[in-house]
CSV table of C-alpha atoms in Angstrom, one decimal:
chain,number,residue,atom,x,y,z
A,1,UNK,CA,-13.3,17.5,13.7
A,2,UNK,CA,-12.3,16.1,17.2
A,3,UNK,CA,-12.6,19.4,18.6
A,4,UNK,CA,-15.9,20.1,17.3
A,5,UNK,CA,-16.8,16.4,18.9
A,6,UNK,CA,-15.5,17.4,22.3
A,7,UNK,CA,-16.9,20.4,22.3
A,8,UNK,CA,-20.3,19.3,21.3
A,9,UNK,CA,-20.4,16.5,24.2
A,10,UNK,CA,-19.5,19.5,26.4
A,11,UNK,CA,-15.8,18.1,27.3
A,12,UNK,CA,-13.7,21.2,28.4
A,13,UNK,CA,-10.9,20.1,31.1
A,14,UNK,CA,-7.7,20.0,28.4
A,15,UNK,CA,-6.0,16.9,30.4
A,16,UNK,CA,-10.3,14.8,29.4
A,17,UNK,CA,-9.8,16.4,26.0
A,18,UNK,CA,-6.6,15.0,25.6
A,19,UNK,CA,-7.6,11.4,26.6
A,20,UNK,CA,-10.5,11.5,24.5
A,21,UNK,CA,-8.2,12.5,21.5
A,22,UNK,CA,-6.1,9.6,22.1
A,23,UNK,CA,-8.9,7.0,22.0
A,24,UNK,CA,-10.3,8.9,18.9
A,25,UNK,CA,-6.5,8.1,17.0
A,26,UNK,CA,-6.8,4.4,18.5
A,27,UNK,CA,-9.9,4.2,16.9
A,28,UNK,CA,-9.0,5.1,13.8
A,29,UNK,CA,-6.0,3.5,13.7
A,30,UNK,CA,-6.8,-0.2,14.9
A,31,UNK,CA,-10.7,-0.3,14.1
A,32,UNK,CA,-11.5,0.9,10.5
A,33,UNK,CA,-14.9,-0.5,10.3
A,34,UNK,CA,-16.0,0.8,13.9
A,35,UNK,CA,-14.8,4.2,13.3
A,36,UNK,CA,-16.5,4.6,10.3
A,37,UNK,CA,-20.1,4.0,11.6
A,38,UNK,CA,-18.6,6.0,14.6
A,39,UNK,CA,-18.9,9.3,11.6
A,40,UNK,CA,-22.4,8.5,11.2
A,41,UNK,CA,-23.4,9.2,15.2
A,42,UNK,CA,-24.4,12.4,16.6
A,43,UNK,CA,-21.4,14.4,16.8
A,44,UNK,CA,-21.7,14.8,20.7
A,45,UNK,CA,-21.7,11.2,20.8
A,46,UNK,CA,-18.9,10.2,19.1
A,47,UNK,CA,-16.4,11.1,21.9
A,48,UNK,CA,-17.6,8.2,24.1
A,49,UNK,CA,-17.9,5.4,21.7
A,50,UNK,CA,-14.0,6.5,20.7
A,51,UNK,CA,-13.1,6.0,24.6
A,52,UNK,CA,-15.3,2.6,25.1
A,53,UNK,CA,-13.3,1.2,21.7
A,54,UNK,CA,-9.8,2.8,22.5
A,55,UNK,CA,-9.7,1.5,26.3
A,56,UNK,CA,-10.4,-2.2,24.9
A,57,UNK,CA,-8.3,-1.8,22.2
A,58,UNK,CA,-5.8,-0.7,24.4
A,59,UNK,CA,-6.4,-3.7,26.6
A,60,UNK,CA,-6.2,-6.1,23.5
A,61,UNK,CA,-2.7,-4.6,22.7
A,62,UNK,CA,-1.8,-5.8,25.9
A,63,UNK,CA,-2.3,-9.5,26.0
A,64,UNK,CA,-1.8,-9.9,22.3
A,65,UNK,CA,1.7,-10.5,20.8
A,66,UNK,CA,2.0,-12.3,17.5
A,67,UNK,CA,5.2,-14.7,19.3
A,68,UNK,CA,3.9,-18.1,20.3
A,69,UNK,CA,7.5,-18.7,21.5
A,70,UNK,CA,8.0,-15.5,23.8
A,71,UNK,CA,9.9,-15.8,27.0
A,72,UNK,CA,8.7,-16.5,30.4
A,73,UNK,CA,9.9,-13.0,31.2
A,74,UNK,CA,8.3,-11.2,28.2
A,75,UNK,CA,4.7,-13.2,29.0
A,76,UNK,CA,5.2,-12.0,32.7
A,77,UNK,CA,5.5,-8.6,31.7
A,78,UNK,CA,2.2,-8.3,29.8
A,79,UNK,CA,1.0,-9.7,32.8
A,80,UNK,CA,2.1,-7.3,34.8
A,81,UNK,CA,0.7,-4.5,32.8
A,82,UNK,CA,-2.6,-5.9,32.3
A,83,UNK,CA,-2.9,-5.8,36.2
A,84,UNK,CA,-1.5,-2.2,36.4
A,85,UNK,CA,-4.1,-1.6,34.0
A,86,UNK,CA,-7.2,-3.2,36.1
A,87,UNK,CA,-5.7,-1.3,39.3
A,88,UNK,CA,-6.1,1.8,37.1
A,89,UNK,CA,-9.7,1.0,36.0
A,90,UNK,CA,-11.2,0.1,39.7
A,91,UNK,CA,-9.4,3.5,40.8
A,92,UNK,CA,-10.3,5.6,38.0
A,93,UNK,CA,-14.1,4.4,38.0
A,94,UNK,CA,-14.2,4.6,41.6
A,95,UNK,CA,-12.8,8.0,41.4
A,96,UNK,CA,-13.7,9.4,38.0
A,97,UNK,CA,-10.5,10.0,37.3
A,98,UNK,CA,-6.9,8.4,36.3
A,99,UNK,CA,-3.7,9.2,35.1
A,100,UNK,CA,-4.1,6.5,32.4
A,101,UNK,CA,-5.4,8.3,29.3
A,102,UNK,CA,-7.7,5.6,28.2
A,103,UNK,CA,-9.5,4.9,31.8
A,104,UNK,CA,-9.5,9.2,32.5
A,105,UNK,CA,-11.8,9.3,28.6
A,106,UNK,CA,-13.7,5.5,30.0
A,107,UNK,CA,-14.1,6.8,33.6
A,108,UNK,CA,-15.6,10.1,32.2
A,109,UNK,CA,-17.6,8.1,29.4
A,110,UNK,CA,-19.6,5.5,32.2
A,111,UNK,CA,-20.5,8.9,34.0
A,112,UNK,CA,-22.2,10.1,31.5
A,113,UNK,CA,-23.9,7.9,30.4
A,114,UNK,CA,-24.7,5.2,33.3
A,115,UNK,CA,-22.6,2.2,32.0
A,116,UNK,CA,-22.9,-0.5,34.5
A,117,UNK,CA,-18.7,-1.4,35.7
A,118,UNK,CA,-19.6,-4.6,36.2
A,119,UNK,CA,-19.5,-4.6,32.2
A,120,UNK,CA,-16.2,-3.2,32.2
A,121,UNK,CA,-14.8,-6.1,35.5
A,122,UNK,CA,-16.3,-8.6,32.6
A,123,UNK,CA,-14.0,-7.3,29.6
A,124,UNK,CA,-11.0,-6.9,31.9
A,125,UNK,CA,-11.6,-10.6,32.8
A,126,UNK,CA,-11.6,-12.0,29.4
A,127,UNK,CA,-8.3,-10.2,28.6
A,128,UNK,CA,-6.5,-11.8,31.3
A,129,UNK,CA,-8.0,-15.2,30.2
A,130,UNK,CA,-6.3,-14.2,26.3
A,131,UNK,CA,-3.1,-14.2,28.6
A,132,UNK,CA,-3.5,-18.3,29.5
A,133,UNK,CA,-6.2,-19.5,27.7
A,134,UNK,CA,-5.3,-20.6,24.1
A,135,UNK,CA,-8.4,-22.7,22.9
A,136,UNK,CA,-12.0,-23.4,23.6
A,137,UNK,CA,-13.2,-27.0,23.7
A,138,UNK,CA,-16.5,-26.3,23.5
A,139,UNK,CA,-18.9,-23.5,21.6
A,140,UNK,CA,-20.5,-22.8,25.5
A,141,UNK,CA,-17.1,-22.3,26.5
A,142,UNK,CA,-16.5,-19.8,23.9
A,143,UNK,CA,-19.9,-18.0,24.5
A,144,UNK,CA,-18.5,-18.0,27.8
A,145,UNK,CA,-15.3,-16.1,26.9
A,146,UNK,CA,-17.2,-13.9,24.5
A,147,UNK,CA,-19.3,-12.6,27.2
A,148,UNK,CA,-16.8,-10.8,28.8
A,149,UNK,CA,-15.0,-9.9,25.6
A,150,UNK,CA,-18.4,-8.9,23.1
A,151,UNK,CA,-21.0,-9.3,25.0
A,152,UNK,CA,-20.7,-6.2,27.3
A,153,UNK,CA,-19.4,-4.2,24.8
A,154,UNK,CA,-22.7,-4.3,22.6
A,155,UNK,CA,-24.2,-3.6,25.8
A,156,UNK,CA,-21.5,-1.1,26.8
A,157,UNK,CA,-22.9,0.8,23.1
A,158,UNK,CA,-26.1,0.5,24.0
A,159,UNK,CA,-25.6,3.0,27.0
A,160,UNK,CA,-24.3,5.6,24.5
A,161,UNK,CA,-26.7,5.1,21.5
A,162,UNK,CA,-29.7,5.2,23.6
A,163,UNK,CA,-32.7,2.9,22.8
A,164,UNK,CA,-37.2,4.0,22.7
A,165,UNK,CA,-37.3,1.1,24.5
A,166,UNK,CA,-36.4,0.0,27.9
A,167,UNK,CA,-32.9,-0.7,28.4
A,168,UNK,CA,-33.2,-4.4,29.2
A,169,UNK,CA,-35.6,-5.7,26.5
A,170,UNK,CA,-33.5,-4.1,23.7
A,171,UNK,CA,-29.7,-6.0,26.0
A,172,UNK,CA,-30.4,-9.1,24.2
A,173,UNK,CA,-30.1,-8.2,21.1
A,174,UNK,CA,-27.2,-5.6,21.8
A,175,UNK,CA,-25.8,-8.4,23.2
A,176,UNK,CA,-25.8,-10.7,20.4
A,177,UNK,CA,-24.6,-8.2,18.1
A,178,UNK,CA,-21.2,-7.7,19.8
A,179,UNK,CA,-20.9,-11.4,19.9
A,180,UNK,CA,-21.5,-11.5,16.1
A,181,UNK,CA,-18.5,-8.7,15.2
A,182,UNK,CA,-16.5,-10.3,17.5
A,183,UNK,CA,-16.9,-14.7,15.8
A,184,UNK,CA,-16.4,-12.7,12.6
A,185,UNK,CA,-13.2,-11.4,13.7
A,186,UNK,CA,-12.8,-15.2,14.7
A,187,UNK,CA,-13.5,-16.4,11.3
A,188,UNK,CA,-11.5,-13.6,9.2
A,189,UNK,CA,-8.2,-14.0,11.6
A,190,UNK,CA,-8.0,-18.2,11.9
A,191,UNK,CA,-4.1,-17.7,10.4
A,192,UNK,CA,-3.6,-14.9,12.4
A,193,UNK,CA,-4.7,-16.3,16.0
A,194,UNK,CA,-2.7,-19.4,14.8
A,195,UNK,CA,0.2,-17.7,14.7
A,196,UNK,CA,-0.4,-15.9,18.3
A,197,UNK,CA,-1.0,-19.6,19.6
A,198,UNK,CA,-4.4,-19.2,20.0
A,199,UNK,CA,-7.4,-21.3,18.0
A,200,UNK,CA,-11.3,-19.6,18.5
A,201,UNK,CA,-12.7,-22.2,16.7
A,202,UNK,CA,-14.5,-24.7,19.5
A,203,UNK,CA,-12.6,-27.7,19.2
A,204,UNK,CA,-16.5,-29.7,19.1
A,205,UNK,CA,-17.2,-28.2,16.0
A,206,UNK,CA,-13.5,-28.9,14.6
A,207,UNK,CA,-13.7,-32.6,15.5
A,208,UNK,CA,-17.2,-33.0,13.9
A,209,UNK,CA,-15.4,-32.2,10.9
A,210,UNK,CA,-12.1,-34.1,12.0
A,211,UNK,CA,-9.9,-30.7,12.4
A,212,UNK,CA,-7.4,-30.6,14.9
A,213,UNK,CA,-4.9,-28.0,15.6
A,214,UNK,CA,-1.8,-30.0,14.0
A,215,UNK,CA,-4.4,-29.8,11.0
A,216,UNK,CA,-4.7,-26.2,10.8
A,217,UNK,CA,-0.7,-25.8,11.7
A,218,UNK,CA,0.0,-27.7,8.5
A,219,UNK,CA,-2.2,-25.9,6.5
A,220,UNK,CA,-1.0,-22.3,7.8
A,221,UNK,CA,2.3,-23.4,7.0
A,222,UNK,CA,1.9,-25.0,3.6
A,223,UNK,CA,-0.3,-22.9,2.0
A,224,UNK,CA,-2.9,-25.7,1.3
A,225,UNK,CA,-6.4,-26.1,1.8
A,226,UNK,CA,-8.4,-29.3,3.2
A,227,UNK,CA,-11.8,-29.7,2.9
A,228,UNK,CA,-12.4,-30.7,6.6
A,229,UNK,CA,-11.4,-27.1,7.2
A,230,UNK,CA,-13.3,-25.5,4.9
A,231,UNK,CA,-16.3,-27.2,6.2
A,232,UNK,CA,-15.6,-26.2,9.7
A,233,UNK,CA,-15.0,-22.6,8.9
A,234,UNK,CA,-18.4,-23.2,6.6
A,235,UNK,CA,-19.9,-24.3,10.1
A,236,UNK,CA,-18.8,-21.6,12.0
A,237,UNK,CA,-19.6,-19.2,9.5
A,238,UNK,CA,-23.4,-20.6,10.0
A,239,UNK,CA,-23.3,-20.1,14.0
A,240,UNK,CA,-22.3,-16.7,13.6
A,241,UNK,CA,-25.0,-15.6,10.9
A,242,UNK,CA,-27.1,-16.8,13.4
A,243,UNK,CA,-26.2,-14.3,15.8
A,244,UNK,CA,-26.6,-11.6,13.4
A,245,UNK,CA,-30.3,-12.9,13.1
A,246,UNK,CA,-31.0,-12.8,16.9
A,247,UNK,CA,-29.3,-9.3,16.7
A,248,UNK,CA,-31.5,-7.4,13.8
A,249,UNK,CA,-34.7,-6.9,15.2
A,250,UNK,CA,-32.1,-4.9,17.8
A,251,UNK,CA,-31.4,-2.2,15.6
A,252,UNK,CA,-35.3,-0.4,15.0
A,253,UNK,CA,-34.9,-0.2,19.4
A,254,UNK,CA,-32.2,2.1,19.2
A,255,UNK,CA,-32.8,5.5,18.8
A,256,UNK,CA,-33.5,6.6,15.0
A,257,UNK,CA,-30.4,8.9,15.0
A,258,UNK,CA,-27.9,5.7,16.1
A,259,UNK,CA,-29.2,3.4,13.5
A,260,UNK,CA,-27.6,4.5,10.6
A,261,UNK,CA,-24.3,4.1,13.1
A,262,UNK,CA,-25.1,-0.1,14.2
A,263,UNK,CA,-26.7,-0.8,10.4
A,264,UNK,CA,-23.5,0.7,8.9
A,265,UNK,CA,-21.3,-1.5,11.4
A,266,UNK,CA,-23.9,-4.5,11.2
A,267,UNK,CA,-23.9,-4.0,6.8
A,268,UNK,CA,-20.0,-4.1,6.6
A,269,UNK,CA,-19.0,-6.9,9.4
A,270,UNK,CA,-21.9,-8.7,7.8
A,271,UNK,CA,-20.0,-8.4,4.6
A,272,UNK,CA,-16.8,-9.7,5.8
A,273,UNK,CA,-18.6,-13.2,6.1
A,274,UNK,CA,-19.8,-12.7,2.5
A,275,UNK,CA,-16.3,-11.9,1.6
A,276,UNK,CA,-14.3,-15.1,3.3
A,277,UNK,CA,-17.2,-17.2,1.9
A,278,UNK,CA,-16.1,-15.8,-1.5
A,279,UNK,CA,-12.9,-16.3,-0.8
A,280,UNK,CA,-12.9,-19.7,-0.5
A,281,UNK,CA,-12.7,-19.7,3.1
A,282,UNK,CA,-9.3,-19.0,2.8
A,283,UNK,CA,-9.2,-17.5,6.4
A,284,UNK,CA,-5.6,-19.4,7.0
A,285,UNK,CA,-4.0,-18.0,4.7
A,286,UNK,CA,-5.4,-14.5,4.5
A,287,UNK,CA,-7.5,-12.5,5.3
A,288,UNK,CA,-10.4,-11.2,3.7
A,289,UNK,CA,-12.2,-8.0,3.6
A,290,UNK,CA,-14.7,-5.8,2.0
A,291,UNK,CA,-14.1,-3.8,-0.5
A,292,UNK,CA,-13.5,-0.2,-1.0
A,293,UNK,CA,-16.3,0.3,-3.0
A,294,UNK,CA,-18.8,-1.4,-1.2
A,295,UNK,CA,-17.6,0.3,1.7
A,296,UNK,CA,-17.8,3.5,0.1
A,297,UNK,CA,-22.2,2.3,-1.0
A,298,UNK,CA,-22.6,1.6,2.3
A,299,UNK,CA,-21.5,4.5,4.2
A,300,UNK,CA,-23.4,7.0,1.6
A,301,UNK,CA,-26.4,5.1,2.5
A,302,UNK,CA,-25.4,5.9,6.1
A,303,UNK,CA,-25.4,9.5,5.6
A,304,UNK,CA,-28.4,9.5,3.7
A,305,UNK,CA,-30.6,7.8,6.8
A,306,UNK,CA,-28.5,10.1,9.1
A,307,UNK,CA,-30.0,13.5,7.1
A,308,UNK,CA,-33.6,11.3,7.3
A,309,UNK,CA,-33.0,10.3,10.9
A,310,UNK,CA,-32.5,13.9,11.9
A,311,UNK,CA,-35.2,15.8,9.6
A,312,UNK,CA,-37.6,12.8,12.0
A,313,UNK,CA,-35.9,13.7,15.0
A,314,UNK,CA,-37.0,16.6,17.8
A,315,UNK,CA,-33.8,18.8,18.4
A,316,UNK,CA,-31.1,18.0,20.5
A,317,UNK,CA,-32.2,17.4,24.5
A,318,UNK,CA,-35.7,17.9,24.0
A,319,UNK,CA,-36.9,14.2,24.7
A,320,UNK,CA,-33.5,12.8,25.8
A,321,UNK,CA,-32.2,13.8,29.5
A,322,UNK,CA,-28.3,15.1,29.3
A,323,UNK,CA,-25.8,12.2,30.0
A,324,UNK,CA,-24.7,13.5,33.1
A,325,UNK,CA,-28.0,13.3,34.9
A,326,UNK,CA,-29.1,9.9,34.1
A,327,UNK,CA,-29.3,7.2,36.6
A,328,UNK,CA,-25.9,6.3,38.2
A,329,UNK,CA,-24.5,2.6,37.0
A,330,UNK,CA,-24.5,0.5,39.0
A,331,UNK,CA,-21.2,-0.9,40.9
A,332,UNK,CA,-20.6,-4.5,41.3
């Protein structure tokens, strides 16, 4: 299947096929939901959205470390690599190349298809504020952070899946829909961030409800729930279906073939809320998820708009220049 990908995107230098293969397996491996709406995309697609995901996965590996007590030495070193890796990206979109697997496939990807770098300077920024930063005080700065670290992914996607509309009236809603997946993850992996010392809950909306940190620490560690908690993880559960809202109308923009793709994603991520809420919001002491089944309904459903997408659709390239000669991005 990945060769059939490549080769359908028209990636033939072994050394790029090879990068994009190794985003494709960091895909898979870290990002279940992501890469199975990936499987519903044009196959000539799929190559790019597996280097946009495995670069910022790969970045995320770097600053996160489940140790709140590492060593000075140990913290400087992740700090060391994330800069190596920025040094990397600045060359390797400069150049269109790098010797870094995941910037070679990235570099190649915001070629193609005319992904703005000032996107990818953003991300890179909010990874080396996961390196110092452990909590937000407010919910603007949060949306602040998420910019950098959602926001210009969605529009990052956007690039790839194409849109009948132009580019910056459907950015909004692209927008909003990365910042959505991303306070879901918030919401799902409370205990978890705990753990890594980190709290993405905006302390305003904790205090409203009289949470503090040494609140959540004694309820990761006990076991036991507290209904200030649970109405602060009710709270932010409400922001963040809010977002989904202001993303929706987002998804008829796209191009008809991509939708099945972003509904998939936007159906299951959705479902995760549905899934802590049923839970209990439990999110401190584990983490929930969807379930196989209802995984299973919603792909199906995906293949069957993909086979209606494409009956609708006019063949490949006839209506849609080639990725290559679209308008350059534009460099910061």
């Amino acid at each position: 299947m990945t060769d059939r990908e490549l080769d359908a995107a028209g990636i033939t230098d072994p050394a790029l096929r090879q990068a994009y293969t190794w985003c494709r397996q960091l895909n898979a491996r870290h990002g279940r939901t992501y890469f199975l709406a990936t499987r519903l995309l044009p196959v000539e697609r799929r190559p790019a959205v597996h280097a946009l995901y495995g670069f910022a996965r790969w970045a995320d590996d770097i600053v996160d470390t489940l140790d709140p007590a590492e060593t000075p030495a140990a913290a400087h070193g992740r700090s060391a690599r994330l800069d190596r890796l920025c040094r990397e990206l600045e060359r390797g979109l400069a150049d269109g190349d790098s010797a870094e697997p995941v910037v070679r496939a990235l570099a190649d990807t915001a070629r193609r298809y005319a992904i703005d770098h000032r996107h990818f300077t953003a991300f890179m920024a909010a990874m080396r504020a996961d390196l110092d930063v452990v909590d937000y005080p407010t919910y603007a700065d949060l949306r602040r952070y998420t910019y950098g670290s959602a926001e210009v992914i969605g529009l990052q996607m956007m690039s790839v899946l194409g849109t009948v509309v132009p580019r910056e009236r459907a950015a909004p809603h692209a927008a909003a829909l990365g910042v959505a997946f991303q306070l879901t993850n918030f919401l799902r992996d409370v205990g978890e961030d705990l753990d890594r010392g980190r709290v993405y809950l905006p302390g305003d909306l904790l205090a409203a409800h009289g949470v503090d940190r040494a609140l959540l620490r004694w309820s990761r560690a006990t076991g036991r729930s507290d209904r200030r908690i649970t109405a602060a993880l009710r709270d932010f559960e409400r922001l963040t279906r809010a977002l989904y809202r202001e993303a929706a109308p987002g998804l008829a923009l796209l191009e008809p073939v991509s939708r099945p793709c972003i509904r998939t994603a936007f159906v299951l991520y959705g479902g995760i809320l549905d899934a802590v809420a049923r839970d209990g919001y439990r999110s401190l002491h584990r983490r929930a998820a969807v379930s196989q089944r209802r995984r299973a309904t919603v792909a199906l459903d995906g293949l069957a708009r993909v086979a209606a997408a494409r009956l609708r659709s006019p063949a490949p390239g006839a209506d849609r220049p080639r990725a290559a000669e679209r308008v350059p991005a534009r460099v910061a």
